[in-house]
CSV table of C-alpha atoms in Angstrom, one decimal:
chain,number,residue,atom,x,y,z
E,1,MET,CA,23.2,18.9,-7.6
E,2,THR,CA,19.9,17.7,-6.0
E,3,THR,CA,18.9,18.6,-2.3
E,4,ILE,CA,19.8,15.1,-1.2
E,5,GLN,CA,23.2,15.1,-2.9
E,6,GLN,CA,23.9,18.4,-1.2
E,7,ILE,CA,22.9,17.0,2.2
E,8,LYS,CA,25.0,13.9,1.5
E,9,THR,CA,28.0,16.1,0.9
E,10,GLN,CA,27.4,18.4,3.9
E,11,LEU,CA,26.7,15.4,6.2
E,12,ALA,CA,30.2,14.2,5.7
E,13,LYS,CA,31.6,17.5,6.7
E,14,THR,CA,29.2,17.5,9.8
E,15,LYS,CA,30.1,14.2,11.2
E,16,LYS,CA,33.2,15.3,13.1
E,17,VAL,CA,31.5,18.3,14.7
E,18,ALA,CA,28.3,16.1,15.5
E,19,ALA,CA,30.5,13.5,17.2
E,20,SER,CA,31.9,16.1,19.5
E,21,PHE,CA,28.3,16.8,20.7
E,22,GLY,CA,27.5,13.0,21.0
E,23,LEU,CA,25.3,13.1,17.9
E,24,GLU,CA,26.8,10.2,16.0
E,25,LYS,CA,23.4,8.3,16.1
E,26,GLU,CA,21.6,11.3,14.5
E,27,VAL,CA,24.1,11.5,11.6
E,28,GLU,CA,23.8,7.7,11.2
E,29,ASN,CA,20.0,8.0,11.0
E,30,ILE,CA,20.2,10.7,8.3
E,31,ASP,CA,22.8,8.7,6.3
E,32,ASN,CA,20.4,5.7,6.5
E,33,LEU,CA,17.5,7.7,5.3
E,34,ILE,CA,19.5,9.0,2.3
E,35,THR,CA,20.4,5.4,1.5
E,36,ARG,CA,16.9,4.4,1.5
E,37,TYR,CA,15.8,7.4,-0.6
E,38,ASN,CA,18.5,6.6,-3.2
E,39,SER,CA,17.4,2.9,-3.4
E,40,LYS,CA,14.0,4.1,-4.7
E,41,GLN,CA,12.3,1.5,-2.6
E,42,LEU,CA,8.5,2.4,-2.4
E,43,THR,CA,5.9,0.5,-0.3
E,44,LEU,CA,2.3,0.6,-1.4
E,45,LEU,CA,-0.3,-0.3,1.1
E,46,VAL,CA,-3.8,-1.4,-0.1
E,47,CYS,CA,-6.6,-1.1,2.5
E,48,GLY,CA,-10.3,-0.7,2.8
E,49,GLU,CA,-13.4,-2.4,4.1
E,50,PHE,CA,-13.7,-6.2,3.6
E,51,LYS,CA,-14.9,-7.6,0.3
E,52,ARG,CA,-14.0,-4.4,-1.7
E,53,GLY,CA,-11.8,-6.3,-4.0
E,54,LYS,CA,-8.4,-5.4,-2.5
E,55,SER,CA,-6.8,-8.8,-3.3
E,56,SER,CA,-8.2,-8.9,-6.8
E,57,PHE,CA,-6.8,-5.4,-7.4
E,58,ILE,CA,-3.4,-6.5,-6.3
E,59,ASN,CA,-3.5,-9.6,-8.4
E,60,ALA,CA,-4.4,-7.4,-11.5
E,61,LEU,CA,-1.7,-4.9,-10.7
E,62,LEU,CA,1.0,-7.7,-10.4
E,63,GLY,CA,-0.4,-9.8,-13.2
E,64,ASP,CA,-0.4,-12.9,-11.0
E,65,ASP,CA,-2.9,-14.7,-8.8
E,66,VAL,CA,-0.7,-14.2,-5.6
E,67,CYS,CA,-3.5,-13.0,-3.2
E,68,PRO,CA,-6.3,-15.6,-2.7
E,69,VAL,CA,-9.8,-14.5,-3.8
E,70,ALA,CA,-12.8,-16.5,-2.6
E,71,GLU,CA,-16.5,-15.6,-2.4
E,72,GLY,CA,-17.7,-15.1,1.2
E,73,ILE,CA,-14.2,-15.5,2.6
E,74,ALA,CA,-12.2,-12.4,3.6
E,75,THR,CA,-8.5,-11.9,3.8
E,76,SER,CA,-7.3,-12.3,7.4
E,77,VAL,CA,-3.6,-11.6,7.3
E,78,ILE,CA,-1.2,-9.0,6.1
E,79,SER,CA,0.7,-10.0,3.0
E,80,VAL,CA,3.9,-8.1,2.1
E,81,ILE,CA,4.8,-8.8,-1.6
E,82,ARG,CA,8.2,-7.8,-2.8
E,83,TYR,CA,10.5,-8.8,-5.7
E,84,GLY,CA,12.4,-12.0,-5.7
E,85,GLU,CA,14.1,-14.1,-8.3
E,86,GLN,CA,12.0,-17.1,-7.1
E,87,ARG,CA,8.6,-17.6,-5.7
E,88,LYS,CA,9.0,-17.8,-2.0
E,89,VAL,CA,6.6,-17.4,1.0
E,90,ILE,CA,7.7,-16.9,4.7
E,91,ARG,CA,4.7,-17.4,7.2
E,92,HIS,CA,4.8,-15.3,10.4
E,93,TYR,CA,2.4,-16.9,13.0
E,94,GLY,CA,1.6,-16.7,16.7
E,95,ASN,CA,-0.7,-14.9,19.2
E,96,VAL,CA,-1.7,-11.3,19.2
E,97,THR,CA,-1.7,-10.1,22.8
E,98,ASP,CA,-2.0,-6.9,24.8
E,99,ASN,CA,1.8,-6.7,24.8
E,100,GLY,CA,2.1,-7.0,21.0
E,101,VAL,CA,2.6,-10.0,18.7
E,102,GLU,CA,4.5,-13.3,19.7
E,103,GLN,CA,5.8,-14.5,16.4
E,104,ARG,CA,7.5,-17.5,14.8
E,105,THR,CA,8.3,-18.1,11.2
E,106,GLU,CA,8.5,-20.8,8.7
E,107,GLU,CA,8.7,-21.2,5.0
E,108,ILE,CA,5.7,-22.6,3.2
E,109,PRO,CA,4.9,-23.7,-0.4
E,110,PHE,CA,3.5,-21.0,-2.6
E,111,ALA,CA,0.5,-23.1,-3.3
E,112,GLU,CA,-0.4,-23.0,0.4
E,113,ILE,CA,-0.9,-19.2,0.6
E,114,GLY,CA,-4.7,-19.6,0.5
E,115,HIS,CA,-4.7,-21.9,3.3
E,116,PHE,CA,-3.0,-19.4,5.6
E,117,ALA,CA,-4.5,-16.2,4.3
E,118,ASP,CA,-8.3,-16.5,4.4
E,119,GLY,CA,-10.7,-17.4,7.2
E,120,THR,CA,-10.9,-17.3,11.0
E,121,VAL,CA,-7.8,-17.5,13.3
E,122,SER,CA,-8.1,-21.3,13.7
E,123,ASP,CA,-8.7,-21.6,9.9
E,124,ILE,CA,-5.4,-19.8,9.2
E,125,ASP,CA,-3.5,-21.5,12.1
E,126,ASN,CA,-2.8,-18.1,13.9
E,127,THR,CA,-1.0,-16.7,10.8
E,128,ILE,CA,-0.3,-12.9,11.2
E,129,MET,CA,1.7,-12.1,8.0
E,130,LEU,CA,2.9,-13.6,4.9
E,131,GLU,CA,6.1,-12.3,3.3
E,132,ILE,CA,5.9,-13.2,-0.4
E,133,GLU,CA,8.7,-12.9,-3.0
E,134,LEU,CA,7.6,-12.8,-6.6
E,135,PRO,CA,9.6,-12.5,-9.9
E,136,SER,CA,7.4,-9.6,-11.2
E,137,ASP,CA,8.6,-6.9,-13.5
E,138,ARG,CA,6.4,-4.4,-11.6
E,139,LEU,CA,8.1,-5.2,-8.3
E,140,LYS,CA,11.5,-5.2,-9.8
E,141,THR,CA,11.5,-1.4,-9.9
E,142,GLY,CA,11.6,-1.3,-6.1
E,143,LEU,CA,7.8,-1.5,-5.4
E,144,THR,CA,6.6,-3.4,-2.5
E,145,VAL,CA,2.8,-4.0,-2.1
E,146,ILE,CA,1.1,-4.7,1.2
E,147,ASP,CA,-2.3,-6.4,1.2
E,148,THR,CA,-4.3,-5.9,4.4
E,149,PRO,CA,-7.4,-7.4,6.1
E,150,GLY,CA,-10.8,-5.7,5.6
E,151,VAL,CA,-11.3,-3.0,8.4
E,152,GLY,CA,-15.1,-3.3,8.4
E,153,SER,CA,-15.4,-7.0,9.3
E,154,LEU,CA,-16.7,-8.4,12.6
E,155,ASP,CA,-13.3,-9.6,13.6
E,156,PRO,CA,-11.4,-6.9,15.6
E,157,ARG,CA,-8.1,-8.6,14.7
E,158,HIS,CA,-8.4,-7.5,11.1
E,159,LEU,CA,-8.5,-3.8,12.2
E,160,PHE,CA,-5.6,-4.4,14.6
E,161,LEU,CA,-3.4,-5.9,11.9
E,162,THR,CA,-4.3,-3.2,9.3
E,163,LEU,CA,-3.4,-0.4,11.8
E,164,HIS,CA,-0.2,-2.3,12.6
E,165,ALA,CA,0.7,-2.2,8.9
E,166,LEU,CA,-0.2,1.4,8.0
E,167,PRO,CA,3.0,2.9,9.5
E,168,LYS,CA,5.0,0.7,7.0
E,169,ALA,CA,3.4,2.3,4.1
E,170,ASP,CA,4.9,5.1,1.9
E,171,ILE,CA,1.8,5.5,-0.1
E,172,ILE,CA,-1.8,4.4,0.5
E,173,PHE,CA,-4.6,3.1,-1.9
E,174,PHE,CA,-8.0,3.0,-0.2
E,175,ILE,CA,-10.3,0.8,-2.1
E,176,THR,CA,-14.1,1.3,-2.2
E,177,ASP,CA,-16.9,-0.4,-4.2
E,178,ALA,CA,-18.9,1.2,-7.0
E,179,GLY,CA,-21.8,-1.0,-5.9
E,180,GLU,CA,-21.8,0.6,-2.3
E,181,PRO,CA,-20.1,4.0,-2.7
E,182,LEU,CA,-18.2,5.3,0.3
E,183,THR,CA,-20.1,4.4,3.5
E,184,SER,CA,-19.9,6.5,6.7
E,185,THR,CA,-17.6,3.9,8.3
E,186,GLU,CA,-15.3,4.1,5.4
E,187,LEU,CA,-15.2,7.9,5.6
E,188,ASP,CA,-14.4,7.6,9.4
E,189,PHE,CA,-11.5,5.2,8.7
E,190,TYR,CA,-10.2,7.3,5.8
E,191,GLN,CA,-10.2,10.5,7.9
E,192,LYS,CA,-8.9,9.0,11.1
E,193,HIS,CA,-6.3,6.6,9.9
E,194,ILE,CA,-5.2,7.6,6.4
E,195,LEU,CA,-5.4,11.4,6.1
E,196,SER,CA,-3.9,11.7,9.6
E,197,THR,CA,-0.7,9.9,8.3
E,198,GLY,CA,0.1,12.8,6.0
E,199,LYS,CA,1.2,10.3,3.4
E,200,PRO,CA,0.3,10.4,-0.3
E,201,ASN,CA,-2.9,8.5,-1.0
E,202,ARG,CA,-5.5,7.7,-3.6
E,203,VAL,CA,-9.1,6.5,-3.3
E,204,LEU,CA,-10.0,3.8,-5.8
E,205,VAL,CA,-13.6,3.0,-6.8
E,206,ASN,CA,-13.4,-0.7,-7.6
E,207,LYS,CA,-15.8,-2.8,-9.8
E,208,SER,CA,-16.4,0.2,-12.1
E,209,ASP,CA,-17.3,-2.4,-14.8
E,210,THR,CA,-20.6,-2.9,-13.0
E,211,LYS,CA,-21.8,0.6,-13.8
E,212,LEU,CA,-22.5,2.5,-17.0
E,213,ARG,CA,-19.7,5.1,-17.8
E,214,GLU,CA,-21.9,8.1,-16.8
E,215,GLU,CA,-23.0,6.5,-13.6
E,216,CYS,CA,-19.5,5.6,-12.6
E,217,SER,CA,-18.3,9.1,-13.3
E,218,GLN,CA,-21.1,10.4,-10.9
E,219,ILE,CA,-20.0,7.9,-8.3
E,220,VAL,CA,-16.4,9.1,-8.5
E,221,GLU,CA,-17.6,12.7,-8.2
E,222,ASP,CA,-19.9,12.0,-5.3
E,223,THR,CA,-17.1,10.1,-3.5
E,224,LYS,CA,-14.7,13.1,-3.9
E,225,ASN,CA,-17.5,15.5,-2.6
E,226,LYS,CA,-18.2,13.3,0.4
E,227,ILE,CA,-14.5,13.3,1.4
E,228,GLN,CA,-14.1,17.1,0.9
E,229,GLU,CA,-17.2,17.8,2.9
E,230,ARG,CA,-16.3,15.5,5.8
E,231,CYS,CA,-12.6,15.9,5.9
E,232,HIS,CA,-12.4,19.6,4.8
E,233,THR,CA,-9.7,18.9,2.4
E,234,LYS,CA,-9.3,19.4,-1.4
E,235,ASN,CA,-7.3,17.9,-4.2
E,236,ILE,CA,-8.1,14.3,-3.2
E,237,GLN,CA,-7.8,12.0,-6.2
E,238,VAL,CA,-10.6,9.5,-6.7
E,239,LEU,CA,-10.1,7.0,-9.5
E,240,PRO,CA,-12.3,4.3,-11.0
E,241,VAL,CA,-10.9,0.9,-11.7
E,242,SER,CA,-12.1,-2.6,-12.7
E,243,SER,CA,-9.9,-5.3,-11.3
E,244,LYS,CA,-11.9,-7.8,-13.2
E,245,LEU,CA,-11.3,-6.3,-16.6
E,246,TRP,CA,-7.7,-5.6,-15.8
E,247,ALA,CA,-7.2,-9.3,-15.0
E,248,GLU,CA,-8.9,-10.3,-18.3
E,249,TYR,CA,-6.7,-7.9,-20.2
E,250,ASN,CA,-3.6,-9.4,-18.5
E,251,ALA,CA,-4.7,-12.7,-20.0
E,252,ASP,CA,-5.4,-11.2,-23.4
E,253,PRO,CA,-3.1,-8.1,-23.9
E,254,ASP,CA,-4.5,-7.6,-27.5
E,255,ASP,CA,-7.9,-6.6,-26.0
E,256,GLU,CA,-7.6,-2.8,-26.1
E,257,LYS,CA,-11.3,-2.4,-25.2
E,258,LYS,CA,-10.8,-4.0,-21.8
E,259,LYS,CA,-7.6,-2.1,-21.3
E,260,GLN,CA,-9.4,1.1,-21.6
E,261,LYS,CA,-12.4,0.1,-19.6
E,262,SER,CA,-10.3,-1.2,-16.7
E,263,HIS,CA,-8.7,2.2,-16.2
E,264,LEU,CA,-5.4,0.4,-15.6
E,265,GLU,CA,-3.3,3.1,-17.3
E,266,ASP,CA,-4.8,5.7,-14.9
E,267,ILE,CA,-3.8,3.6,-11.9
E,268,LEU,CA,-0.3,3.0,-13.2
E,269,ALA,CA,0.0,6.8,-13.8
E,270,ALA,CA,-1.2,7.4,-10.3
E,271,ILE,CA,1.5,5.2,-8.8
E,272,ASP,CA,4.1,7.0,-10.9
E,273,ASN,CA,2.7,10.4,-9.8
E,274,VAL,CA,2.5,9.3,-6.1
E,275,ARG,CA,6.1,8.0,-6.4
E,276,LYS,CA,7.1,11.6,-7.3
E,277,GLU,CA,5.0,13.0,-4.5
E,278,TYR,CA,6.6,10.6,-2.1
E,279,ASP,CA,10.1,11.5,-3.3
E,280,GLU,CA,9.4,15.2,-2.6
E,281,TYR,CA,7.9,14.3,0.8
E,282,PHE,CA,10.8,12.1,1.7
E,283,SER,CA,13.3,14.7,0.5
E,284,GLU,CA,11.8,17.4,2.6
E,285,TYR,CA,11.7,15.0,5.6
E,286,ILE,CA,15.5,14.3,5.2
E,287,ARG,CA,16.1,18.0,4.8
E,288,SER,CA,14.2,18.8,8.0
E,289,GLN,CA,16.1,16.2,9.9
E,290,TYR,CA,19.4,17.6,8.7
E,291,ILE,CA,18.5,21.2,9.6
E,292,ASP,CA,17.4,20.0,13.1
E,293,LEU,CA,20.8,18.3,13.5
């Protein structure tokens, strides 16, 4: 019997005693956590500075051009992508104020995602978030993917929205660029906003296809060293990836060379490994909540 199964069994015995102390809500919260744990839902948030290829990476991962990619135009909204039997998009829009976000919603055609995802506030008609359902095999396993605006852009709204989305993540992929390896501002963001969450994360060096293999390996090693020196932490995993070659492999699954050079298998293995890490993290969290009760 697993730890979670044991807690589930004990929780049933605890309910009556807890009720006598007015702790019904605490029992209900733990029960809800167990239900979520057993559902195997996992939310992967992809973040990083603007124009690092976050949207291209998500498209390659899902094997679908769901996130708009345009030269010189940056993603300006949060996109939450989960499994659905049919393609469906719900647009959340409104004004961001000091008191939070004033939101309204409407369903939009899938083909209009680009119109509401990229550009200035006026370009996207005050869109804040897109909820996208997609009949993807990769999402059918319980995975939800969140695409975020670039945190290094001149628009402070982008940083606000990304920080607003971070608490919703179970795991985080931080995307950097092989052509401009891990800047000081990226390091600051990683240390302050990602490591501080305590959540499982990986650093991905995108556009690895633009470098020779030896050069790319050196960039990966240098990135790891920068993080260890600045953040005084070890065991940070840094992985190369080529979203471009991954997308090309998706279009031609017989091209083994592009499959290998894209490093897609390493990324998929990382997701599986992080899922295990998260299960352990979540299991321990539920255990601590039950002990406190």
